Amino acid sequence: MLTTATTLPRHPAVSLRPAAEAYDYEHFRSRLAEPALLADAVAVRVFRAPLLAVPVGGPRRGGYMSFDLLTHARATHVLLTEQTGFPDLRVRWSPYRDTCHTVEWGDSAPEWWENDAVFGRFYGYSEAAIAAFMQRHHKTPSSAVPEPCSPTAP
């Protein structure tokens, strides 16, 4: 369990904090099939905004976080290498200005054409959370619009 801030000397804008400090902690806690995973989660704080990084385990096979700046993604990658539950860490650099860089861990995510239920199960969400998400976000090909960078899945 993380009890003090951990910072990179060259990137003081990125640090790790206790998971409960993350803005989206309750969001994940209420949606994960196994909320016990939060015991090994950490908040990744970029400047003043801490967002949750949830480790793999149980039904959760992978995870990711999105970043506008590649330097923040690389700093997060370094910090998460020291944490339990973040295997096969990798930075996915985006060559496009309108797409975020990501830090991913665990298994590779399902292919983009899979439906939201497949993604929800991959990221370890409960069946109730998946059903609620799908009911709110029913998309047709003509209405699908790319969303801005988001560190959270359903």
PDB file of C-alpha atoms in Angstrom, residues 55-140:
ATOM      1  CA  PRO A  55      -4.128  -3.314 -11.206  1.00  0.00           C
ATOM      2  CA  VAL A  56      -5.052  -6.543 -12.970  1.00  0.00           C
ATOM      3  CA  GLY A  57      -6.518  -9.441 -11.026  1.00  0.00           C
ATOM      4  CA  GLY A  58      -9.584 -11.644 -10.911  1.00  0.00           C
ATOM      5  CA  PRO A  59     -11.692 -10.863 -13.974  1.00  0.00           C
ATOM      6  CA  ARG A  60      -9.724  -7.672 -14.707  1.00  0.00           C
ATOM      7  CA  ARG A  61      -7.222  -8.657 -17.387  1.00  0.00           C
ATOM      8  CA  GLY A  62      -5.791  -5.252 -18.303  1.00  0.00           C
ATOM      9  CA  GLY A  63      -5.842  -1.544 -17.664  1.00  0.00           C
ATOM     10  CA  TYR A  64      -4.770   1.764 -19.132  1.00  0.00           C
ATOM     11  CA  MET A  65      -4.449   5.492 -18.526  1.00  0.00           C
ATOM     12  CA  SER A  66      -4.469   8.241 -21.162  1.00  0.00           C
ATOM     13  CA  PHE A  67      -2.176  11.259 -21.288  1.00  0.00           C
ATOM     14  CA  ASP A  68      -2.009  14.378 -23.440  1.00  0.00           C
ATOM     15  CA  LEU A  69       1.766  14.594 -23.044  1.00  0.00           C
ATOM     16  CA  LEU A  70       4.129  11.750 -23.839  1.00  0.00           C
ATOM     17  CA  THR A  71       6.466  12.864 -21.034  1.00  0.00           C
ATOM     18  CA  HIS A  72       3.676  12.262 -18.500  1.00  0.00           C
ATOM     19  CA  ALA A  73       2.947   8.826 -19.959  1.00  0.00           C
ATOM     20  CA  ARG A  74       6.615   7.871 -19.771  1.00  0.00           C
ATOM     21  CA  ALA A  75       6.927   9.141 -16.195  1.00  0.00           C
ATOM     22  CA  THR A  76       3.825   7.153 -15.202  1.00  0.00           C
ATOM     23  CA  HIS A  77       5.274   4.043 -16.840  1.00  0.00           C
ATOM     24  CA  VAL A  78       8.397   4.380 -14.688  1.00  0.00           C
ATOM     25  CA  LEU A  79       6.389   4.896 -11.499  1.00  0.00           C
ATOM     26  CA  LEU A  80       4.052   1.941 -12.108  1.00  0.00           C
ATOM     27  CA  THR A  81       6.954  -0.477 -12.689  1.00  0.00           C
ATOM     28  CA  GLU A  82       7.511  -0.416  -8.927  1.00  0.00           C
ATOM     29  CA  GLN A  83       3.876  -1.290  -8.108  1.00  0.00           C
ATOM     30  CA  THR A  84       2.227  -4.695  -7.672  1.00  0.00           C
ATOM     31  CA  GLY A  85      -0.387  -5.708 -10.231  1.00  0.00           C
ATOM     32  CA  PHE A  86       0.826  -3.799 -13.290  1.00  0.00           C
ATOM     33  CA  PRO A  87       2.474  -6.486 -15.467  1.00  0.00           C
ATOM     34  CA  ASP A  88       3.694  -5.973 -19.022  1.00  0.00           C
ATOM     35  CA  LEU A  89       3.670  -2.175 -18.769  1.00  0.00           C
ATOM     36  CA  ARG A  90       3.922  -0.406 -22.095  1.00  0.00           C
ATOM     37  CA  VAL A  91       3.597   3.121 -23.445  1.00  0.00           C
ATOM     38  CA  ARG A  92       1.597   3.495 -26.626  1.00  0.00           C
ATOM     39  CA  TRP A  93       2.706   6.655 -28.355  1.00  0.00           C
ATOM     40  CA  SER A  94       0.137   8.380 -30.553  1.00  0.00           C
ATOM     41  CA  PRO A  95       1.376  10.147 -33.683  1.00  0.00           C
ATOM     42  CA  TYR A  96      -1.943  12.034 -33.936  1.00  0.00           C
ATOM     43  CA  ARG A  97      -2.641  15.354 -32.211  1.00  0.00           C
ATOM     44  CA  ASP A  98      -6.257  14.468 -31.438  1.00  0.00           C
ATOM     45  CA  THR A  99      -5.466  11.092 -29.842  1.00  0.00           C
ATOM     46  CA  CYS A 100      -3.906  10.521 -26.437  1.00  0.00           C
ATOM     47  CA  HIS A 101      -0.812   8.555 -25.515  1.00  0.00           C
ATOM     48  CA  THR A 102      -1.551   5.659 -23.187  1.00  0.00           C
ATOM     49  CA  VAL A 103       0.156   3.568 -20.569  1.00  0.00           C
ATOM     50  CA  GLU A 104      -1.251   0.038 -20.673  1.00  0.00           C
ATOM     51  CA  TRP A 105      -0.723  -3.027 -18.490  1.00  0.00           C
ATOM     52  CA  GLY A 106      -1.783  -6.645 -18.450  1.00  0.00           C
ATOM     53  CA  ASP A 107      -3.166  -8.396 -21.513  1.00  0.00           C
ATOM     54  CA  SER A 108      -3.732  -6.466 -24.735  1.00  0.00           C
ATOM     55  CA  ALA A 109      -7.224  -4.990 -24.961  1.00  0.00           C
ATOM     56  CA  PRO A 110      -9.817  -6.575 -27.233  1.00  0.00           C
ATOM     57  CA  GLU A 111      -9.919  -5.388 -30.839  1.00  0.00           C
ATOM     58  CA  TRP A 112     -11.632  -2.035 -31.411  1.00  0.00           C
ATOM     59  CA  TRP A 113     -14.627  -3.592 -33.164  1.00  0.00           C
ATOM     60  CA  GLU A 114     -15.711  -5.608 -30.124  1.00  0.00           C
ATOM     61  CA  ASN A 115     -18.809  -4.409 -28.324  1.00  0.00           C
ATOM     62  CA  ASP A 116     -18.763  -2.527 -25.038  1.00  0.00           C
ATOM     63  CA  ALA A 117     -19.712  -5.619 -22.999  1.00  0.00           C
ATOM     64  CA  VAL A 118     -16.522  -7.378 -24.131  1.00  0.00           C
ATOM     65  CA  PHE A 119     -14.463  -4.347 -23.071  1.00  0.00           C
ATOM     66  CA  GLY A 120     -16.312  -4.079 -19.760  1.00  0.00           C
ATOM     67  CA  ARG A 121     -15.583  -7.707 -18.887  1.00  0.00           C
ATOM     68  CA  PHE A 122     -11.939  -7.355 -19.979  1.00  0.00           C
ATOM     69  CA  TYR A 123     -11.501  -4.373 -17.626  1.00  0.00           C
ATOM     70  CA  GLY A 124     -13.219  -6.240 -14.774  1.00  0.00           C
ATOM     71  CA  TYR A 125     -16.479  -4.352 -14.459  1.00  0.00           C
ATOM     72  CA  SER A 126     -19.509  -5.984 -12.860  1.00  0.00           C
ATOM     73  CA  GLU A 127     -22.324  -7.228 -15.085  1.00  0.00           C
ATOM     74  CA  ALA A 128     -24.612  -4.580 -13.546  1.00  0.00           C
ATOM     75  CA  ALA A 129     -22.146  -1.793 -14.416  1.00  0.00           C
ATOM     76  CA  ILE A 130     -21.767  -3.122 -17.966  1.00  0.00           C
ATOM     77  CA  ALA A 131     -25.538  -3.306 -18.466  1.00  0.00           C
ATOM     78  CA  ALA A 132     -26.028   0.234 -17.119  1.00  0.00           C
ATOM     79  CA  PHE A 133     -23.274   1.580 -19.374  1.00  0.00           C
ATOM     80  CA  MET A 134     -24.669  -0.135 -22.453  1.00  0.00           C
ATOM     81  CA  GLN A 135     -28.155   1.165 -21.744  1.00  0.00           C
ATOM     82  CA  ARG A 136     -26.864   4.763 -21.468  1.00  0.00           C
ATOM     83  CA  HIS A 137     -24.450   4.559 -24.413  1.00  0.00           C
ATOM     84  CA  HIS A 138     -26.289   2.704 -27.142  1.00  0.00           C
ATOM     85  CA  LYS A 139     -24.371   3.731 -30.263  1.00  0.00           C
ATOM     86  CA  THR A 140     -25.157   3.305 -33.894  1.00  0.00           C
TER      87      THR A 140
END
